[in-house]
Structure formats: C-alpha cells, structure tokens
Short mmCIF file of C-alpha atoms in Angstrom, two decimals:
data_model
loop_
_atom_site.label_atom_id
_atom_site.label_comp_id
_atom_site.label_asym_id
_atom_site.label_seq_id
_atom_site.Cartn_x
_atom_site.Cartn_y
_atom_site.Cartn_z
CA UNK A 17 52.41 9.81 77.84
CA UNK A 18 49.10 10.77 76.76
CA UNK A 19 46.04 9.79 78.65
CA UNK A 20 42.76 8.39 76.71
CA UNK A 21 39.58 7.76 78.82
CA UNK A 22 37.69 5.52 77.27
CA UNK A 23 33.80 5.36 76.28
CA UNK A 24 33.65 2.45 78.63
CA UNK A 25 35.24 4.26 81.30
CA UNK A 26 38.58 2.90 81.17
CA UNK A 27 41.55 4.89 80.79
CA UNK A 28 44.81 3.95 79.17
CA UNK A 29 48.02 5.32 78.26
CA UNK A 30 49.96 6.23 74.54
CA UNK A 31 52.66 7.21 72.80
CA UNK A 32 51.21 8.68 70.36
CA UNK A 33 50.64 12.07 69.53
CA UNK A 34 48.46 12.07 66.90
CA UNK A 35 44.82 12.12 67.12
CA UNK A 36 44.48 10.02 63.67
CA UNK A 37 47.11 7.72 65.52
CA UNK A 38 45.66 7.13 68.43
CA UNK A 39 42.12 6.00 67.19
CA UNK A 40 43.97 3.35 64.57
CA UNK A 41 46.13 1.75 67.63
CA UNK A 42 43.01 1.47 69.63
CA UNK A 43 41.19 0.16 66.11
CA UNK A 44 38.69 2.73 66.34
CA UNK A 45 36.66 3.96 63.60
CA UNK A 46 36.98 7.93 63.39
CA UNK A 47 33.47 8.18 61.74
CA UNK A 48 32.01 6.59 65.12
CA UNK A 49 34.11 8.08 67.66
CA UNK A 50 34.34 12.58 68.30
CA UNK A 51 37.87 13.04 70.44
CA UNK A 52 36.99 16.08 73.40
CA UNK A 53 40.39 17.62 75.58
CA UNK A 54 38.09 19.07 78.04
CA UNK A 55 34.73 21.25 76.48
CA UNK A 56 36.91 21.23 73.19
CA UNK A 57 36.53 18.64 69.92
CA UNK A 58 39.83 17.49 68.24
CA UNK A 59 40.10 16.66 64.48
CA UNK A 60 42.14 13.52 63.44
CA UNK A 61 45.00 16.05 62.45
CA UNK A 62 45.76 17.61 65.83
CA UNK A 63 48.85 16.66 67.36
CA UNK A 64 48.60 16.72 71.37
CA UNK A 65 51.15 17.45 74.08
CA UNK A 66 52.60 14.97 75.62
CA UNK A 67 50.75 14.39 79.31
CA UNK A 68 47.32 15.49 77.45
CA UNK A 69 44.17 13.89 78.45
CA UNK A 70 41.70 12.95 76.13
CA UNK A 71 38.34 11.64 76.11
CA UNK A 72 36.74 9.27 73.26
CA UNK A 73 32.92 9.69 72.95
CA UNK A 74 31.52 6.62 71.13
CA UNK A 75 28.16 8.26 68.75
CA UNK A 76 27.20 4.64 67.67
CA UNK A 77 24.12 3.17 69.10
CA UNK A 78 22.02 0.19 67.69
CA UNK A 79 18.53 1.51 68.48
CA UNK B 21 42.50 21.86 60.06
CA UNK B 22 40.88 25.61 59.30
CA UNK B 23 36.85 26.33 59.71
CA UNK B 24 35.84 26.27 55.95
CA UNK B 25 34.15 29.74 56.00
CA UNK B 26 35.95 31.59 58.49
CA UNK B 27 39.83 30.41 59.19
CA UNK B 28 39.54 29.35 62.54
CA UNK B 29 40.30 26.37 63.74
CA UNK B 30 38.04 23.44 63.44
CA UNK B 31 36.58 21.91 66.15
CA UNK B 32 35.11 18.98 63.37
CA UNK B 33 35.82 17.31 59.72
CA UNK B 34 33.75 16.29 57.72
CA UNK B 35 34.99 14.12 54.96
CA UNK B 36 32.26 13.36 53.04
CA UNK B 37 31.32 16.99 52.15
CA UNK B 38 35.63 18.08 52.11
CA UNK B 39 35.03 20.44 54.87
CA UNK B 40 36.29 21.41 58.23
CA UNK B 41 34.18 23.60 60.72
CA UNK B 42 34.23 26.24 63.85
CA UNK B 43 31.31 25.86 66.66
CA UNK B 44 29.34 28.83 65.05
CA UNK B 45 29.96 27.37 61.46
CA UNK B 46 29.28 23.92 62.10
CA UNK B 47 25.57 24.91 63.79
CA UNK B 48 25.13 27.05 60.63
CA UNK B 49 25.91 23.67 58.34
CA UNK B 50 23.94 21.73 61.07
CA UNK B 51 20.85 23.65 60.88
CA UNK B 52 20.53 24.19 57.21
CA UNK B 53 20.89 20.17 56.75
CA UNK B 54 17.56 19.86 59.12
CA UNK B 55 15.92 22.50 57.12
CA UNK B 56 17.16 21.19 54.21
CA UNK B 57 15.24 17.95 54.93
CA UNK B 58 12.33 19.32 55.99
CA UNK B 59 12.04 21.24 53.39
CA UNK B 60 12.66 18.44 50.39
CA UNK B 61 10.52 15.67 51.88
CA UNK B 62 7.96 18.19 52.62
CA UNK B 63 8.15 16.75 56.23
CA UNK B 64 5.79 19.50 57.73
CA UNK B 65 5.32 23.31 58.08
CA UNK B 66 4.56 25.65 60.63
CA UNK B 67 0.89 25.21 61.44
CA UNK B 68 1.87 21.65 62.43
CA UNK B 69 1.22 20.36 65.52
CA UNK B 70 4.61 17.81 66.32
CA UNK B 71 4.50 15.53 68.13
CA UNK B 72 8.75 14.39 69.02
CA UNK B 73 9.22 10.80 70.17
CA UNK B 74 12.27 11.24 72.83
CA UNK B 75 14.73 8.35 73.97
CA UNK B 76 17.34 10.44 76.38
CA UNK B 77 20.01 9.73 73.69
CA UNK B 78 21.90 12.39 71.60
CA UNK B 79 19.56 12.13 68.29
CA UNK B 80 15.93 12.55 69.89
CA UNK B 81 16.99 15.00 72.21
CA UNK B 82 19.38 17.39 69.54
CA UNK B 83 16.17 17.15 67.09
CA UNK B 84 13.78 18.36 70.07
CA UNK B 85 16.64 21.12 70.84
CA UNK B 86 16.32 22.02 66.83
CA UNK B 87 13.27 21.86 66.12
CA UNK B 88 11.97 23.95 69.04
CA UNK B 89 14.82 26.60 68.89
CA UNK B 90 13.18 26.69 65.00
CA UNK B 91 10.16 27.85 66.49
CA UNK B 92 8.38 24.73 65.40
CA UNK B 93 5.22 23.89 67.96
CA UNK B 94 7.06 20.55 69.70
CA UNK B 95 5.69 18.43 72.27
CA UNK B 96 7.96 15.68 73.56
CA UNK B 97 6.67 12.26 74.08
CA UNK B 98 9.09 9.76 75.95
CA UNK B 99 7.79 5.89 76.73
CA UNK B 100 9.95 4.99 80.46
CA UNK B 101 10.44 1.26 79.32
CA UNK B 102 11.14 -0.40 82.71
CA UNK B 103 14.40 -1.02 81.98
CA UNK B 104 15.95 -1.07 85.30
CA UNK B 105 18.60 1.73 85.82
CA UNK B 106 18.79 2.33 82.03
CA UNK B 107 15.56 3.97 82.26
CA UNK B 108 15.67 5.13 85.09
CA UNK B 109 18.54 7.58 83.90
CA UNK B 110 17.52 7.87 80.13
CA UNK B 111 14.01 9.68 82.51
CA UNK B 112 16.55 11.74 84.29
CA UNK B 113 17.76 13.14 80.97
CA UNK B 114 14.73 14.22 79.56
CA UNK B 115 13.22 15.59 82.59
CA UNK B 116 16.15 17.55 82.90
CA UNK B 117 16.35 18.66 79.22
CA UNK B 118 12.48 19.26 79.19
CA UNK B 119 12.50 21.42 82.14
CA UNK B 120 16.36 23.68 81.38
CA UNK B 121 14.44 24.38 77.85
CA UNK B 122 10.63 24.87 78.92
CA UNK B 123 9.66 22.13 76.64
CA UNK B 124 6.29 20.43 77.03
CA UNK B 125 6.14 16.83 77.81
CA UNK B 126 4.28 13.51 77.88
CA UNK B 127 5.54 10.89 79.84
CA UNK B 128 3.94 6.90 79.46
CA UNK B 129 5.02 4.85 82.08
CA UNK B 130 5.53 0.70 81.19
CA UNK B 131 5.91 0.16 84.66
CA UNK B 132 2.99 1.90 85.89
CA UNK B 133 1.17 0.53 83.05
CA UNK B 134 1.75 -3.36 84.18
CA UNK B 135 3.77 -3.82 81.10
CA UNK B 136 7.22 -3.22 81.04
CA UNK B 137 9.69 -4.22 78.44
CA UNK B 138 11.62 -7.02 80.75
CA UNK B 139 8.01 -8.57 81.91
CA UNK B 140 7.03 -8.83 78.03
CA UNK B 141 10.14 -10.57 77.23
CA UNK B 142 9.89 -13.33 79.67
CA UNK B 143 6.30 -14.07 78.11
CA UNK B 144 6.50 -13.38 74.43
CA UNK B 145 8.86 -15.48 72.30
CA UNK B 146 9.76 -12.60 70.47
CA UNK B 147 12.87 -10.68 69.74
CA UNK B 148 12.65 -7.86 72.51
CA UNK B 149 14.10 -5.15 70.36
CA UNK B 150 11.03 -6.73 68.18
CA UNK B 151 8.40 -6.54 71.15
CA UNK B 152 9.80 -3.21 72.17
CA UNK B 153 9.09 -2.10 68.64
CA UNK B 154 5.66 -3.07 68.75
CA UNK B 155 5.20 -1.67 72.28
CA UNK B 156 6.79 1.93 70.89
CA UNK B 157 4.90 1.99 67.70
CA UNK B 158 1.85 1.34 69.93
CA UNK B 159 2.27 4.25 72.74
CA UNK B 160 3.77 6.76 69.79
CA UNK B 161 0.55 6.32 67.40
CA UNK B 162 -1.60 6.07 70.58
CA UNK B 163 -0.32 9.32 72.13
CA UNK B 164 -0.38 11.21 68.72
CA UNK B 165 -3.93 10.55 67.99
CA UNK B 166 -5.37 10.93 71.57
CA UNK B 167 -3.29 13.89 71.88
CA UNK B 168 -4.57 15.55 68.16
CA UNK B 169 -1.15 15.69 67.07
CA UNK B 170 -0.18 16.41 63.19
CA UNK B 171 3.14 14.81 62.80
CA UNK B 172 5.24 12.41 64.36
CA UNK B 173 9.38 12.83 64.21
CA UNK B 174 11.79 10.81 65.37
CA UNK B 175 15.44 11.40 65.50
CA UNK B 176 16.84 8.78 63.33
CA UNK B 177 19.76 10.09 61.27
CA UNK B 178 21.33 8.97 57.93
CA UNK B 179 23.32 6.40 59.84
CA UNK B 180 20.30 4.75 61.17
CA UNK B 181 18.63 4.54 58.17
CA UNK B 182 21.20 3.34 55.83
CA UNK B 183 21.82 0.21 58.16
CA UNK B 184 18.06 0.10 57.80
CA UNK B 185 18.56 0.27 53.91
CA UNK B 186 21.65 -2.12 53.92
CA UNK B 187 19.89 -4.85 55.95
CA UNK B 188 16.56 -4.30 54.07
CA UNK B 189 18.16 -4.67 50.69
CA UNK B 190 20.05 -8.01 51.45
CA UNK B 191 16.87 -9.40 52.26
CA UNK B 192 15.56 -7.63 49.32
CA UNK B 193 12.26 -7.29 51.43
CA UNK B 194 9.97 -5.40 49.08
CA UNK B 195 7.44 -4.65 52.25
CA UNK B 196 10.17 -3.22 54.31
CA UNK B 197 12.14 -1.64 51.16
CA UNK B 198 8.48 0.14 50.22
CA UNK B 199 8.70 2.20 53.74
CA UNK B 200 12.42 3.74 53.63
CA UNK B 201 10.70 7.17 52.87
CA UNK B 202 11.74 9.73 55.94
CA UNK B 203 8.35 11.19 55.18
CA UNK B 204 5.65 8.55 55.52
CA UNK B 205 1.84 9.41 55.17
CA UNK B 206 -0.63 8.76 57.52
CA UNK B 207 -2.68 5.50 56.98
CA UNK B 208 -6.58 5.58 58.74
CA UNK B 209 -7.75 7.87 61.81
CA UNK B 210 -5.09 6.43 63.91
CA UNK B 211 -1.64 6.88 62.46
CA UNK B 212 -0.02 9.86 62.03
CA UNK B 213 2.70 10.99 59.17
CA UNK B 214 6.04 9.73 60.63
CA UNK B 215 9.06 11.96 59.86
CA UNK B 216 13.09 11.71 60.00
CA UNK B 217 14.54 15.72 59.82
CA UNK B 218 18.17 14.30 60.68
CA UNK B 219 18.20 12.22 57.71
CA UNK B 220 20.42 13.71 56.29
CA UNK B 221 23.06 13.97 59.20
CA UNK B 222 25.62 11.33 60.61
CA UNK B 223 25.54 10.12 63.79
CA UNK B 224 29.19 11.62 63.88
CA UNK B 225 27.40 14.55 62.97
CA UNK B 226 24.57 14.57 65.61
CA UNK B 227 26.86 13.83 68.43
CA UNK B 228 29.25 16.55 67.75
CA UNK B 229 26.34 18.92 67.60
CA UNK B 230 25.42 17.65 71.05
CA UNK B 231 28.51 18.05 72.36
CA UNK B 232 29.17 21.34 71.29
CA UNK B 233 25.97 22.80 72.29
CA UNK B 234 25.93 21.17 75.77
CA UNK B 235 22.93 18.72 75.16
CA UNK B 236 23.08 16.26 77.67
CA UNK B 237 22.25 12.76 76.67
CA UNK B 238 22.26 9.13 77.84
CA UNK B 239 25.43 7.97 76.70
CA UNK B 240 24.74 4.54 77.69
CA UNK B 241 23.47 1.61 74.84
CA UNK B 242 20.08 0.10 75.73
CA UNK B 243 21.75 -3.04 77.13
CA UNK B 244 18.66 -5.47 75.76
CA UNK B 245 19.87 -3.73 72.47
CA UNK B 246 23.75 -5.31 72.88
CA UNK B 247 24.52 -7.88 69.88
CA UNK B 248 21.46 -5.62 67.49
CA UNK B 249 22.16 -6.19 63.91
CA UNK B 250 22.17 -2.91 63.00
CA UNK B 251 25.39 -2.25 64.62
CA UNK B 252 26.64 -4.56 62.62
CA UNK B 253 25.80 -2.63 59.28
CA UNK B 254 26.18 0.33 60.72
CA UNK B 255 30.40 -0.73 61.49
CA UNK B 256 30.26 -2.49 57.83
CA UNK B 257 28.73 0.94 56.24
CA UNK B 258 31.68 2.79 58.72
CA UNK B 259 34.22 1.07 57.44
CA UNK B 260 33.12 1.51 53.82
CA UNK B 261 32.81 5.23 54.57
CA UNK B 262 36.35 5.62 56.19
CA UNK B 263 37.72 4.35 52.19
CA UNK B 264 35.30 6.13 50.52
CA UNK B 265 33.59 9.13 52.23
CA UNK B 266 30.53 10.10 50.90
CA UNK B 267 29.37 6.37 50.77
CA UNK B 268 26.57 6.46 53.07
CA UNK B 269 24.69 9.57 51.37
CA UNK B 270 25.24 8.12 47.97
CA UNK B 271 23.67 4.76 49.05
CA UNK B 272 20.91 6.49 50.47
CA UNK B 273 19.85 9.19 47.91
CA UNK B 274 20.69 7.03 44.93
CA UNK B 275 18.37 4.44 46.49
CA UNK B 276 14.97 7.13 46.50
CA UNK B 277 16.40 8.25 42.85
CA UNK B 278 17.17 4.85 41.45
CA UNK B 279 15.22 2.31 43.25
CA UNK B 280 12.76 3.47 45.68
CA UNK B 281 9.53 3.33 42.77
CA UNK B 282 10.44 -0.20 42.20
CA UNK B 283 9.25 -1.53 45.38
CA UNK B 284 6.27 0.98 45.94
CA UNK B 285 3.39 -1.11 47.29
CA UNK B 286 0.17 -0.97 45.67
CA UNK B 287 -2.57 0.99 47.46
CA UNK B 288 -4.89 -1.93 49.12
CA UNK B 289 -8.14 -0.66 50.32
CA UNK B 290 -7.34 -2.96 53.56
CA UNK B 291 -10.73 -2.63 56.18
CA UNK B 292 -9.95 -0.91 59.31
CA UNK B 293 -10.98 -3.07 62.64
CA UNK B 294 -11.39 -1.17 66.01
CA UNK B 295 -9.19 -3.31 68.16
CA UNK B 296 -12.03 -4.88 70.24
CA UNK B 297 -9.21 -4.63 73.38
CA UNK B 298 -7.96 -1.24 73.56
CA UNK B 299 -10.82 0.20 70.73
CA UNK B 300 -8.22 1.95 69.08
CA UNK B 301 -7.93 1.55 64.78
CA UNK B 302 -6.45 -1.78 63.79
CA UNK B 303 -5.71 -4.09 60.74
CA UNK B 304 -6.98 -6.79 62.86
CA UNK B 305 -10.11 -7.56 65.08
CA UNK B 306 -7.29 -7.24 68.18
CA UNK B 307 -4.19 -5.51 67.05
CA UNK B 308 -0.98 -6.13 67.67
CA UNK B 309 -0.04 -4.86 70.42
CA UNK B 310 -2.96 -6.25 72.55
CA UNK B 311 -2.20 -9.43 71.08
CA UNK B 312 1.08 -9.31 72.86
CA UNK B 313 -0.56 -8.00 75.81
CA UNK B 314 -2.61 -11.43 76.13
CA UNK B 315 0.61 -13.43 76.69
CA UNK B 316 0.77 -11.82 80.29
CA UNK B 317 -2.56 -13.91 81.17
#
C-alpha cells in the first residue's frame, strides 16, 4: 500500500500506483496540488513503489 | 517525463506551455517569466526603490526571494493582523526568511496598534476579507509613502488574478474591470504604482518554485478567509484548465488585448482631501480607513 499524507494532515492508504491515479481517487485537481516523496516533486506520470510515502501540498489559497 | 532542455528527469509539468522541467531548468523558466513581466508591463527598473508587501505564504515570500536574488533594492513590508495563532506563525515565517536572507524589513503591528483584524470585525458590518482589505491597502500606501518608496509589488500570480478577472467580468463591473492592469500608476502624493511580477506564473507554478528552492512558507489558509469566493473561481478556472490547458493565460492576455480599453475610466480631476484623522491624502474629508476606525468608539 502506498501512503498519502494529506494537506490537512491526515494520512491515508492506496492501491494505486500512479501519481495521476491517486489525485483522481482522492478528486484532486493536479493543477492545485505538487506531489513531494521526501525533498523530491513527482509528475502525474510517475509510477511509485508499493509502501511509498507521499505527501500532497495543496498551492491554492483564497487571499 | 524528461526535463525539456536537458533529458533529465522532471521534477514538474507544465501543461499549458507542453513542457516538463529539472530543478536547474525549471528556475531558468521561472526566472525569465518574472523578468518577462517586468519587463512588458514596464513594472520598474533598477533605480527603483521597492517596496514588497509580504504575507508568510509561498507567493509574497518566492517574489521577495526573486526579486532580491535579481539584485533589485527590496524592502519587505509585512502587516501582523492579530489573527490569533495564524499570525502569530505567518510572523515566524518572515522573520525567519528576512533574517536566513539579510533582507530588510518593516513590521506594522494591528495589535499593538489597537486595531486588529478580529476587533474590527466585531464592530464593522463589513465583510472582513473586505475590512482587512481596507486595513492592508491603508498600512501598504501608508508605509510606502512615509517610507519614500517607488513601487509597491505584491505577489499575486496569474491564478489570483484571473479569479479576479472571472468574478469581475460576471459582474461586468466596469470600475473594478478598469484596474486589472498588473502595473497600476500612482494616483496623488500618497499612492504608489502597484505591481504584480508573478503574473504571469501559476500558483502550481509558484509553489513548486518554493518547494524546490527551500522557501519556507505558511502553509496554512487565513481561516477568516475559509468560504472566499475566489476559491471558488479559482477551482471553476482549475477545472477548465485541467480540459483545456492554457485556459487561464488565454483568458487573461486576451482580456488586456481584446477588452481591457473598453472599460478604461476616464481621467477625473477628483480633489484630493487630507484625511482630517490620520492627515494622510484622501478622496474624502476622512478616508476610509479612519472611517472604519470610528466604529471602535
């Protein structure tokens, strides 16, 4: 399973492998979302290994 | 995906312009965009004086970072809201971003000033992203005048200003329509030109920036700005761009090619008050901001 920490601090679990994949099961928008494994960024394309951890930065704010 | 000019993997795509970028590559598209602003909308030059107005978040703090590293003559100016632990961190950030890059500082203090944000919203029946607004504008055009300053930027990108262009044109408001310029002049003694040199980056864009080059921002949302409108365009104008990338710079530069004369506003020779509160240039005999102030009594 692949671990996702949230932007709201939660963390949850996938299937998935694909970066793309992941943000449409968790109905994210990849223009408002970058995808970090550790101090690196992940394009939509990347496939991950399974037991991964990734972390979903949300670059949206309403100011 | 492969770094457009060199091969290596990417670290970020970018739809809208086909491309896929390295670290090193990516900084090299990143700064050229700022310059490229700069240099179009003839936003300023090096014998200005700027004057940048910092939140803590990514945008303010990655144009400061820019700008500076340009060699441009920056002075940060951040307004501590007193909005509980939100600013208490957002204060944190910039200190700590101020003082890692020997940047020079002002700091004006709501609290210390009788007059922060959550005080003014139990007494004005206003919006408070509205009386913030007024409060900000205030302190900003305050602080660049007192402190001789040329040039006032801010770091709105082109997300924020095509949900500003989105929600201005379905209320076709000519007023608000006539001031979409990232490059807008100064009116009187008082206020200074007011420019945007990341309009013509995403907020995608900005944030991977920050991330790659270790800029350390408040990631948290001002939580009086939860529910804003804007967010609402700004997922609308997301979604639009996820079908068709490339939407949000076409809606934007079409609109200053296309439509932008059409709702210039005629030059009125409108007489200048001095605000007979705070003395400072106003449209009015008190200006606005004093006029909120009253409500405290």
């Amino acid at each position: 399973m692949i671990i996702v920490n949230m932007p709201d601090g939660k963390q949850i679990e996938t299937k998935k492998r694909r970066i793309k994949d992941i943000l449409k099961e968790l109905h994210l928008n990849e223009n408002a979302v970058l995808v970090a494994r550790g101090e690196d960024l992940l394009t939509p394309d990347i496939s991950l290994e399974k037991e991964d951890e990734i972390t979903i930065i949300s670059v949206v704010s309403g100011g | 995906m492969k770094c457009r000019k060199c091969g290596e993997r990417a670290l970020v795509t970018l739809r809208r312009h086909n491309a896929s970028f390295c670290k090193e590559h990516f900084n090299e598209f990143f700064r050229r965009q700022v310059e490229k602003g700069i240099k179009d909308y003839k936003m300023f030059d090096w014998s200005d004086k700027i004057m940048v107005c910092i939140s803590g978040g990514k945008d303010s703090l990655v144009l400061w970072y820019l700008l500076n590293d340009m060699g441009f003559d920056t002075t940060g100016m951040y307004i501590n809201l007193g909005i509980g632990e939100y600013s208490q961190k957002s204060l944190e950030k910039v200190n700590n971003f101020a003082e890692k890059h020997n940047l020079k500082s002002i700091i004006v203090n709501l609290d210390e000033l009788g007059h922060p944000i959550p005080l003014l919203e139990s007494k004005v029946k206003r919006q408070v992203c509205a009386i913030c607004g007024t409060a900000k504008r205030y302190y900003f055009n305050k602080t660049a005048y007192e402190g001789k300053f040329d040039v006032v930027a801010t770091g709105h990108n082109l997300d924020d200003e095509t949900a500003r262009l989105l929600g201005n044109v379905l209320k076709w408001d000519p007023a608000y329509l006539s001031k979409m310029d990232p490059n807008l002049p100064e009116d009187g003694e008082f206020i200074k030109r007011k420019v945007k040199p990341l309009v013509r980056l995403t907020e995608l864009e900005v944030g991977a920036f920050a991330f790659m080059n270790g800029i350390d921002y408040i990631k948290d949302e001002c939580p009086k700005a939860v529910g804003a409108t804007s967010m609402l365009y700004k997922n609308a104008l997301n979604n639009l761009e996820s079908e068709m990338p490339g939407t949000k710079h076409y809606f934007y530069n079409e609109f200053f090619r296309s439509a932008a004369d059409k709702f210039k506003m005629e030059e009125v020779n409108t007489e200048m008050h001095t605000c007979a509160v705070c003395g400072l240039e106003s449209f009015n005999e008190v200006c606005s901001f004093c006029r909120m102030l009253e409500k405290l009594k």
